[in-house]
mmCIF file of C-alpha atoms and ligand atoms in Angstrom:
data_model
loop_
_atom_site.group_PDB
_atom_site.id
_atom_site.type_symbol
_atom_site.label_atom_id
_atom_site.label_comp_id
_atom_site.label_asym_id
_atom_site.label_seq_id
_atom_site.Cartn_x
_atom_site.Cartn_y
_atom_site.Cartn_z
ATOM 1 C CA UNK A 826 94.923 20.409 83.891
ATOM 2 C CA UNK A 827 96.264 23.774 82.874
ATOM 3 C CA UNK A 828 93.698 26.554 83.474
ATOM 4 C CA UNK A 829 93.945 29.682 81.534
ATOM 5 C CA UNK A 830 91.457 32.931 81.651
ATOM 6 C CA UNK A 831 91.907 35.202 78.894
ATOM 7 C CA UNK A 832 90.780 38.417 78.558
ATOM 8 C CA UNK A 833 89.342 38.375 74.749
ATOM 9 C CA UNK A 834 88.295 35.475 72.925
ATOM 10 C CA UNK A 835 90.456 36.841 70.497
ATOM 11 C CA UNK A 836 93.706 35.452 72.364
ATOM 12 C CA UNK A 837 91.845 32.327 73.028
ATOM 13 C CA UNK A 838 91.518 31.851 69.710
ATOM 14 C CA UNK A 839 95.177 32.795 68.381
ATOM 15 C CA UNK A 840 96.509 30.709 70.935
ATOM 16 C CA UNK A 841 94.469 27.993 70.613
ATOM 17 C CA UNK A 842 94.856 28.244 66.794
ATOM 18 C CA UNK A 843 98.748 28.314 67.282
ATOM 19 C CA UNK A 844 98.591 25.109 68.823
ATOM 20 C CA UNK A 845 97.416 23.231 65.970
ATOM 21 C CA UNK A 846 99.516 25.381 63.855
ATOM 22 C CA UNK A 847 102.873 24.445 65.961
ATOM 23 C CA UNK A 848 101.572 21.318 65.395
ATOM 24 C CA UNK A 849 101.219 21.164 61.641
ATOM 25 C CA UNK A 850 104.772 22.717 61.462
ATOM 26 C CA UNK A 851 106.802 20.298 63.697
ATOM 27 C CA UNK A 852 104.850 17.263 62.750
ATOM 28 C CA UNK A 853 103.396 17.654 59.107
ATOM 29 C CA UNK A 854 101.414 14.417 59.761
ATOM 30 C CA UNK A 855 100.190 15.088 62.781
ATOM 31 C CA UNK A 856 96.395 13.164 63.528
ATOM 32 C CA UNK A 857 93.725 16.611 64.786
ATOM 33 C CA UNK A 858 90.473 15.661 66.210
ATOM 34 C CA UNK A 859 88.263 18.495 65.803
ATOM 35 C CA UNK A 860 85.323 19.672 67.531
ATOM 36 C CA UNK A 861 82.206 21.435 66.017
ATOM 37 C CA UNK A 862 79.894 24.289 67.595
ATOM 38 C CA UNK A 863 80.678 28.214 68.171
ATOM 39 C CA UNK A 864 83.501 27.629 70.611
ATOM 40 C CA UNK A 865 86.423 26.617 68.426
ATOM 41 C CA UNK A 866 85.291 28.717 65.520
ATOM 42 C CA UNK A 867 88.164 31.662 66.497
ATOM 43 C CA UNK A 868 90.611 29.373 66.448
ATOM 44 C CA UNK A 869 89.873 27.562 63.011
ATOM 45 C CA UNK A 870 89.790 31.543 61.606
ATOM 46 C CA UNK A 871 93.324 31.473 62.819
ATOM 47 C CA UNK A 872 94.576 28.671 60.952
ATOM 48 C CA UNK A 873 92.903 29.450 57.887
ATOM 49 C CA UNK A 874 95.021 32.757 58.182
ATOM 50 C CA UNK A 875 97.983 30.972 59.130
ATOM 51 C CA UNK A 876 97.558 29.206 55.917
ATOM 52 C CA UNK A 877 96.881 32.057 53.592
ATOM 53 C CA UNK A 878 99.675 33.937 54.738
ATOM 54 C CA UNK A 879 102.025 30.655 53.968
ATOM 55 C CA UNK A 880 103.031 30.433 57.237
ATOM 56 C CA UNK A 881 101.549 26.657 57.754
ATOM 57 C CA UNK A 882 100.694 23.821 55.587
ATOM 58 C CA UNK A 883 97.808 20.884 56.737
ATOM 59 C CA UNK A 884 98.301 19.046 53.396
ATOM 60 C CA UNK A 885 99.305 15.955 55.453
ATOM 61 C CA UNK A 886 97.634 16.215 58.290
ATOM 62 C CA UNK A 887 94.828 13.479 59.084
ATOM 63 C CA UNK A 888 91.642 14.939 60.770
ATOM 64 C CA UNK A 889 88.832 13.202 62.862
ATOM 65 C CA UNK A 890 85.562 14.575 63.714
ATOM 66 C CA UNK A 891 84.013 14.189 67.412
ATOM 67 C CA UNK A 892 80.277 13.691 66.390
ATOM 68 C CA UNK A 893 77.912 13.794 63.676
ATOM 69 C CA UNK A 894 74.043 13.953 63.740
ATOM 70 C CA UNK A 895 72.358 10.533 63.253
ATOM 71 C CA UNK A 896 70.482 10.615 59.607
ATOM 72 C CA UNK A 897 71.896 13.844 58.017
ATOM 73 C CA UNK A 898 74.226 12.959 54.541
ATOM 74 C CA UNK A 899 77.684 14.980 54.424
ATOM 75 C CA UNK A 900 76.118 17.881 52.380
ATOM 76 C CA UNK A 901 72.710 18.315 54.253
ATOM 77 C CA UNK A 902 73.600 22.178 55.485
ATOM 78 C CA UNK A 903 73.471 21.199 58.882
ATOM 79 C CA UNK A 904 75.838 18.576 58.993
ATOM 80 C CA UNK A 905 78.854 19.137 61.591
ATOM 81 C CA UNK A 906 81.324 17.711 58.250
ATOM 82 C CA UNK A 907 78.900 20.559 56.108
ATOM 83 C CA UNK A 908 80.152 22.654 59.129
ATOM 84 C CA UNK A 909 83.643 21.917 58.770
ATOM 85 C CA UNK A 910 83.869 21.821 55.736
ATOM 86 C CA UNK A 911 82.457 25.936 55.405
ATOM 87 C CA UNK A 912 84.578 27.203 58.385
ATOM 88 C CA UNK A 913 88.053 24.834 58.005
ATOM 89 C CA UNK A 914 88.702 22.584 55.520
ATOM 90 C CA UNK A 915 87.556 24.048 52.004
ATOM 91 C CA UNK A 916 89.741 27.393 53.390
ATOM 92 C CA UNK A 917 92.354 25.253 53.694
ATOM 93 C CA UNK A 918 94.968 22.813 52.120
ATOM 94 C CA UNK A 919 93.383 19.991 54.289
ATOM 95 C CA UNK A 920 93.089 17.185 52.000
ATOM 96 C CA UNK A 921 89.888 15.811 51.630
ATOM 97 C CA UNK A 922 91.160 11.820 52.110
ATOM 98 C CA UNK A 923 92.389 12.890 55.027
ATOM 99 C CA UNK A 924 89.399 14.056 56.656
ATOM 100 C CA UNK A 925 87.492 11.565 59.073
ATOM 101 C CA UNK A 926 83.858 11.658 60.199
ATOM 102 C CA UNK A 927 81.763 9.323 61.280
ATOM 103 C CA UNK A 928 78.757 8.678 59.297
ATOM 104 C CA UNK A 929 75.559 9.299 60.777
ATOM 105 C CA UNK A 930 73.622 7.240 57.583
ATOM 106 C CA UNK A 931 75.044 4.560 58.167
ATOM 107 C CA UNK A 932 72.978 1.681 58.298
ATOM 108 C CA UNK A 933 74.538 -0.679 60.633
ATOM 109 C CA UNK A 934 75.838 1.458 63.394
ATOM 110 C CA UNK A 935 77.724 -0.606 65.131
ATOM 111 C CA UNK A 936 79.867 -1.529 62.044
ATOM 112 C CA UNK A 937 80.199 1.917 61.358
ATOM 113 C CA UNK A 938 81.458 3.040 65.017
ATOM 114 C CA UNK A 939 84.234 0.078 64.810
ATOM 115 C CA UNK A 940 85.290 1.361 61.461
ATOM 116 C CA UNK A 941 85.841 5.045 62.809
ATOM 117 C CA UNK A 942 87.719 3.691 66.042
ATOM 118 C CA UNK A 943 89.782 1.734 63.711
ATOM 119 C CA UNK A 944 90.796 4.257 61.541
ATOM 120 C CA UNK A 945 91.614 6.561 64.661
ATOM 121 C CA UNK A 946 94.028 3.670 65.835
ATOM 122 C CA UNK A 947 95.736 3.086 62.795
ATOM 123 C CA UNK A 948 96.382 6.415 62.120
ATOM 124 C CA UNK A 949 98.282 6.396 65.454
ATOM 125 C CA UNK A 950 95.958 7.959 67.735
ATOM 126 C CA UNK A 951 95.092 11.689 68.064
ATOM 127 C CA UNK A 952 97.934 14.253 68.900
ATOM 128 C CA UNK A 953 96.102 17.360 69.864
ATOM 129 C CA UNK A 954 91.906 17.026 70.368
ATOM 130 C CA UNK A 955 90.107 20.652 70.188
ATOM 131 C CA UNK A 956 87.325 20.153 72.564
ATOM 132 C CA UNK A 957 84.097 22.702 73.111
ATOM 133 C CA UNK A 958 81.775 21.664 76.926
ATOM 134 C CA UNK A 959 78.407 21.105 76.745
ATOM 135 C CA UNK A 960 76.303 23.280 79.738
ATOM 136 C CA UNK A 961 75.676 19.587 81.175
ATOM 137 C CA UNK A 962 79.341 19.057 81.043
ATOM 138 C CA UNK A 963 79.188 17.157 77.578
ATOM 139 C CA UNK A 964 82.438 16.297 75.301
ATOM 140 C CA UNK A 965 81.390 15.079 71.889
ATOM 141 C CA UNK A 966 77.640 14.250 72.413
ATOM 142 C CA UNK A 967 79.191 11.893 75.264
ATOM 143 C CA UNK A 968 76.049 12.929 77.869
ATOM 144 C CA UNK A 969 76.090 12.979 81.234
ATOM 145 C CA UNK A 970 75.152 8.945 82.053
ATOM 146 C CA UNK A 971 76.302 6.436 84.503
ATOM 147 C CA UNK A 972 79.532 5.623 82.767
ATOM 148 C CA UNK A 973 82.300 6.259 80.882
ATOM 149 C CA UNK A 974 81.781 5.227 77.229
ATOM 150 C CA UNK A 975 85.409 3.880 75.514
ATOM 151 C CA UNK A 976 85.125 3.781 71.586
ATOM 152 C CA UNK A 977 82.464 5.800 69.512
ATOM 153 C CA UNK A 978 78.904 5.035 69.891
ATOM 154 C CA UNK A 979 75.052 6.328 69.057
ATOM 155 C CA UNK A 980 73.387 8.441 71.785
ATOM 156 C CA UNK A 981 70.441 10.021 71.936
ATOM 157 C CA UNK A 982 70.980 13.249 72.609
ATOM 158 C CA UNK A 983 69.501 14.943 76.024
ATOM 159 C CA UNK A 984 66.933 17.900 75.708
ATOM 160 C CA UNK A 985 68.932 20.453 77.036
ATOM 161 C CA UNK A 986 71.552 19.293 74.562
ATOM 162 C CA UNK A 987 68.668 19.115 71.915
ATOM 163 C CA UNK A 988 67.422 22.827 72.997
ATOM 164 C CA UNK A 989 71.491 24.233 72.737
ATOM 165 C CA UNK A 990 72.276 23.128 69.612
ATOM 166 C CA UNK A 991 68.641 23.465 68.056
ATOM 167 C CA UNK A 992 69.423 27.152 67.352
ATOM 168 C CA UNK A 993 71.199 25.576 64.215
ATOM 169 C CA UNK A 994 68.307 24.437 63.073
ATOM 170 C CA UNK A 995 66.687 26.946 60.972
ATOM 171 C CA UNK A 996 64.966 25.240 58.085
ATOM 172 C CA UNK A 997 64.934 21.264 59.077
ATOM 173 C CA UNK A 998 64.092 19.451 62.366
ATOM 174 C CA UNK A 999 66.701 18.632 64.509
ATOM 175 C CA UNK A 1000 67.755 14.989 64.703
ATOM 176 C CA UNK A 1001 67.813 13.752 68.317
ATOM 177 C CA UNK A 1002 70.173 11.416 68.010
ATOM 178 C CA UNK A 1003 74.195 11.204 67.062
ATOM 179 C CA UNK A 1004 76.971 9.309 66.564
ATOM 180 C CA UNK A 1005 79.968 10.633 68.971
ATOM 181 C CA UNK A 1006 83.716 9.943 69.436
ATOM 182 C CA UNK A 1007 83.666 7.726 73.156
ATOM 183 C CA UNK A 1008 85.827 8.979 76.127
ATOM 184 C CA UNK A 1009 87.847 6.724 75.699
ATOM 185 C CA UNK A 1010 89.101 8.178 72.254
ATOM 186 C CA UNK A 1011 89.035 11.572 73.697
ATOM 187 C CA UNK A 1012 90.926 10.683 76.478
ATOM 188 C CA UNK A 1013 93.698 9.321 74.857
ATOM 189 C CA UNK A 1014 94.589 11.650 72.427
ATOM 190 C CA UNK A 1015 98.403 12.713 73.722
ATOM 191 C CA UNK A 1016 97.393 16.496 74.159
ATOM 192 C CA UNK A 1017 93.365 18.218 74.218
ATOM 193 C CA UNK A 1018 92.462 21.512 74.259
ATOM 194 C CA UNK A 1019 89.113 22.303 76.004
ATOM 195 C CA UNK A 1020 87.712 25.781 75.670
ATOM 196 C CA UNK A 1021 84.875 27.359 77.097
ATOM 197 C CA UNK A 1022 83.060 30.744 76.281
ATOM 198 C CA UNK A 1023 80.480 32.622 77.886
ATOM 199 C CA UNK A 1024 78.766 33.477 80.798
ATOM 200 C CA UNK A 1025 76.784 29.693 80.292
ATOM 201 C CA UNK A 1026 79.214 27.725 80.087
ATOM 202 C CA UNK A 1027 80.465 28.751 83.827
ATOM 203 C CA UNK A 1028 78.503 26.287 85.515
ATOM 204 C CA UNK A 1029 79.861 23.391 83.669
ATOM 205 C CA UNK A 1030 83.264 24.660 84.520
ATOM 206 C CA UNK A 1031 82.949 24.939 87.644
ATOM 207 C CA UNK A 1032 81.613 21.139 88.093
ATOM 208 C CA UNK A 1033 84.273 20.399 85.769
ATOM 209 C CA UNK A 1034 87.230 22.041 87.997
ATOM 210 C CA UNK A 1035 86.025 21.545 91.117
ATOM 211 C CA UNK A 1036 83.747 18.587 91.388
ATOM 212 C CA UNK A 1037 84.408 14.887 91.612
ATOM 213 C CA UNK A 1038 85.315 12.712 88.366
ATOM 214 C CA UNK A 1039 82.226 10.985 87.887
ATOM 215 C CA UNK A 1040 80.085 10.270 84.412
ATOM 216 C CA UNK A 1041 77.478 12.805 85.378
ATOM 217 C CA UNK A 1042 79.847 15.735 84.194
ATOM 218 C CA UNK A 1043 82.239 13.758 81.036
ATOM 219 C CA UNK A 1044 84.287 16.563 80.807
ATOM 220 C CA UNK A 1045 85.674 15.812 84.709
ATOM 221 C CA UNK A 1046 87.304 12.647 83.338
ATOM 222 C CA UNK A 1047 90.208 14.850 81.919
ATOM 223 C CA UNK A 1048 91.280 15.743 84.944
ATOM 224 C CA UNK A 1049 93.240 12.480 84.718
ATOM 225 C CA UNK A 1050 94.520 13.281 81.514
ATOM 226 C CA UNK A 1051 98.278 14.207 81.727
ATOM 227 C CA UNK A 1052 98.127 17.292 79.059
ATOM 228 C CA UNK A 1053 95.023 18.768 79.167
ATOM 229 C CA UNK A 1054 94.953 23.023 78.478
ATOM 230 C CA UNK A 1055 91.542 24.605 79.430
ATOM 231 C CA UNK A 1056 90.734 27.693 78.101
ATOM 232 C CA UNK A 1057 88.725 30.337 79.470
ATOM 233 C CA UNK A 1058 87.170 33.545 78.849
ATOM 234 C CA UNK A 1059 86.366 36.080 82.264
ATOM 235 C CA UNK A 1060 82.769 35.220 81.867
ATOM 236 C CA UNK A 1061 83.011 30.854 81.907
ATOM 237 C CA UNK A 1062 85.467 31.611 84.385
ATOM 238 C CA UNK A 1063 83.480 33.518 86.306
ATOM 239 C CA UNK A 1064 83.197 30.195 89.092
ATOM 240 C CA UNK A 1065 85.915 29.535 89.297
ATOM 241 C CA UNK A 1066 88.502 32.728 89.897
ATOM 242 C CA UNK A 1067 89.190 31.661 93.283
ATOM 243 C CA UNK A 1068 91.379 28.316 92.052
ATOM 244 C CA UNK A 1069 92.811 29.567 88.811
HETATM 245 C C1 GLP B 1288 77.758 20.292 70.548
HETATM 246 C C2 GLP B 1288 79.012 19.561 70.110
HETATM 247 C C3 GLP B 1288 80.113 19.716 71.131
HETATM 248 C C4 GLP B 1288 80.268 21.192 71.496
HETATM 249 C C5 GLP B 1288 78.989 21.714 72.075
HETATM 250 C C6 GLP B 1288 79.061 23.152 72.495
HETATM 251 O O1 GLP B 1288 77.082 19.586 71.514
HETATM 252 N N1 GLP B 1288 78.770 18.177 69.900
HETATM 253 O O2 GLP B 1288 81.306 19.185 70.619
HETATM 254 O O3 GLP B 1288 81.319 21.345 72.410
HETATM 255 O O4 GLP B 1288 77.993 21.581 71.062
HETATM 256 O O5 GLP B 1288 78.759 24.007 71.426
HETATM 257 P P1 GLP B 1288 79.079 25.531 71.391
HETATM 258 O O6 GLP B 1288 80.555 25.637 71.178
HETATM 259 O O7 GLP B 1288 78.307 26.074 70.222
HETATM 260 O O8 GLP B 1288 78.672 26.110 72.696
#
């Protein structure tokens, strides 16, 4: 794992952004897993920029979604594809049969998780996974639990995770459950990105960095991962100066 602290979120962003970007550039069809949340928002405003100023294309690009809430259609506002949608792919050139979500209406779960995993492996697998951290140490809506999930599954989602992401929730009730990318598909994506901002996410970091690899914190798993850059603003960091 390559540890980074930055000292604006506004480098985290650009270089985080530039990834992708490099990405799109070398490898037009390169497979993107995104993440949702407030974390990787900076660095989707880059590539939308990078984009309007003609400097990168995504029109072949294939994209895969971490998680979506269990019961809310694509359009409902709260949606993460409703989310991704606002703040990447309608500002972009993204095209819309290559976006992939997991659908949390579907009616036969299972089914529905083996289609998703399917389509990530026949697209090749992921090249470069964005990834946000959870306070608990979360990746995806994979929760802390007593192992390591492999493909994509439903979870019901924990009540700290519930409390987090319930700020989202203005006008409808929160669902408490989701469908979510497993480890395993996170883990073998060939590069990931993980960034983390604010003062509380610096616990989670510091389990992450410096505790044992165990299911209780998911994101610790990565730190088996061959090509894993971590991200950090001063204030997440703030546990962990004395080892990065
Ligand atoms: C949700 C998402 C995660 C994300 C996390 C943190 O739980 N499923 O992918 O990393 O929120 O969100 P934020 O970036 O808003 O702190």
């Amino acid at each position: 794992m390559q540890t980074t602290v930055f000292s604006s979120e506004q480098d985290i962003a650009r270089t985080a952004g530039e990834i992708f970007c490099g990405f799109a550039r070398r490898k037009p069809k390169a497979v993107f897993g995104f993440a949702t949340g407030s974390t990787p928002l900076g660095a989707y405003s880059y590539m939308v920029s990078e984009y309007r100023a003609g400097r990168t294309s995504f029109s072949q690009i294939k994209t895969f979604n971490l998680d979506e809430y269990c019961g809310l259609p694509k359009d409902h506002q709260n949606s993460f594809f409703a989310f991704m949608q606002q703040n990447l792919f309608s500002q972009t050139d993204i095209v819309a049969e290559n976006i992939h979500f997991l659908d949390g209406t579907a009616a036969d779960v299972r089914k529905e998780c083996e289609r998703y995993d399917a389509k990530i492996n026949a697209a090749g697998g992921i090249d470069v996974q964005l990834l946000g951290i959870g306070c608990n140490g979360h990746i995806g809506f994979n929760e802390p639990g007593n192992y390591f999930s492999e493909g994509s599954f439903k979870v019901k989602l924990t009540a700290n995770t519930m409390e987090e992401n319930s700020v989202y929730f203005d006008d409808a009730e929160m669902p408490g459950y989701a469908l979510t990318m497993g480890i395993g598909s996170i883990f073998r994506a060939r590069k990931i990105v993980l960034i983390a901002l604010g003062e509380q996410k610096a616990q989670a970091i510091n389990e992450m960095l410096r505790g044992k690899i165990t299911p209780r914190c998911p994101a610790s798993i990565l730190k088996l991962h061959d090509n894993v850059s971590v991200f950090l603003d001063e204030t997440a960091a703030s546990l962990v100066r004395d080892i990065v």
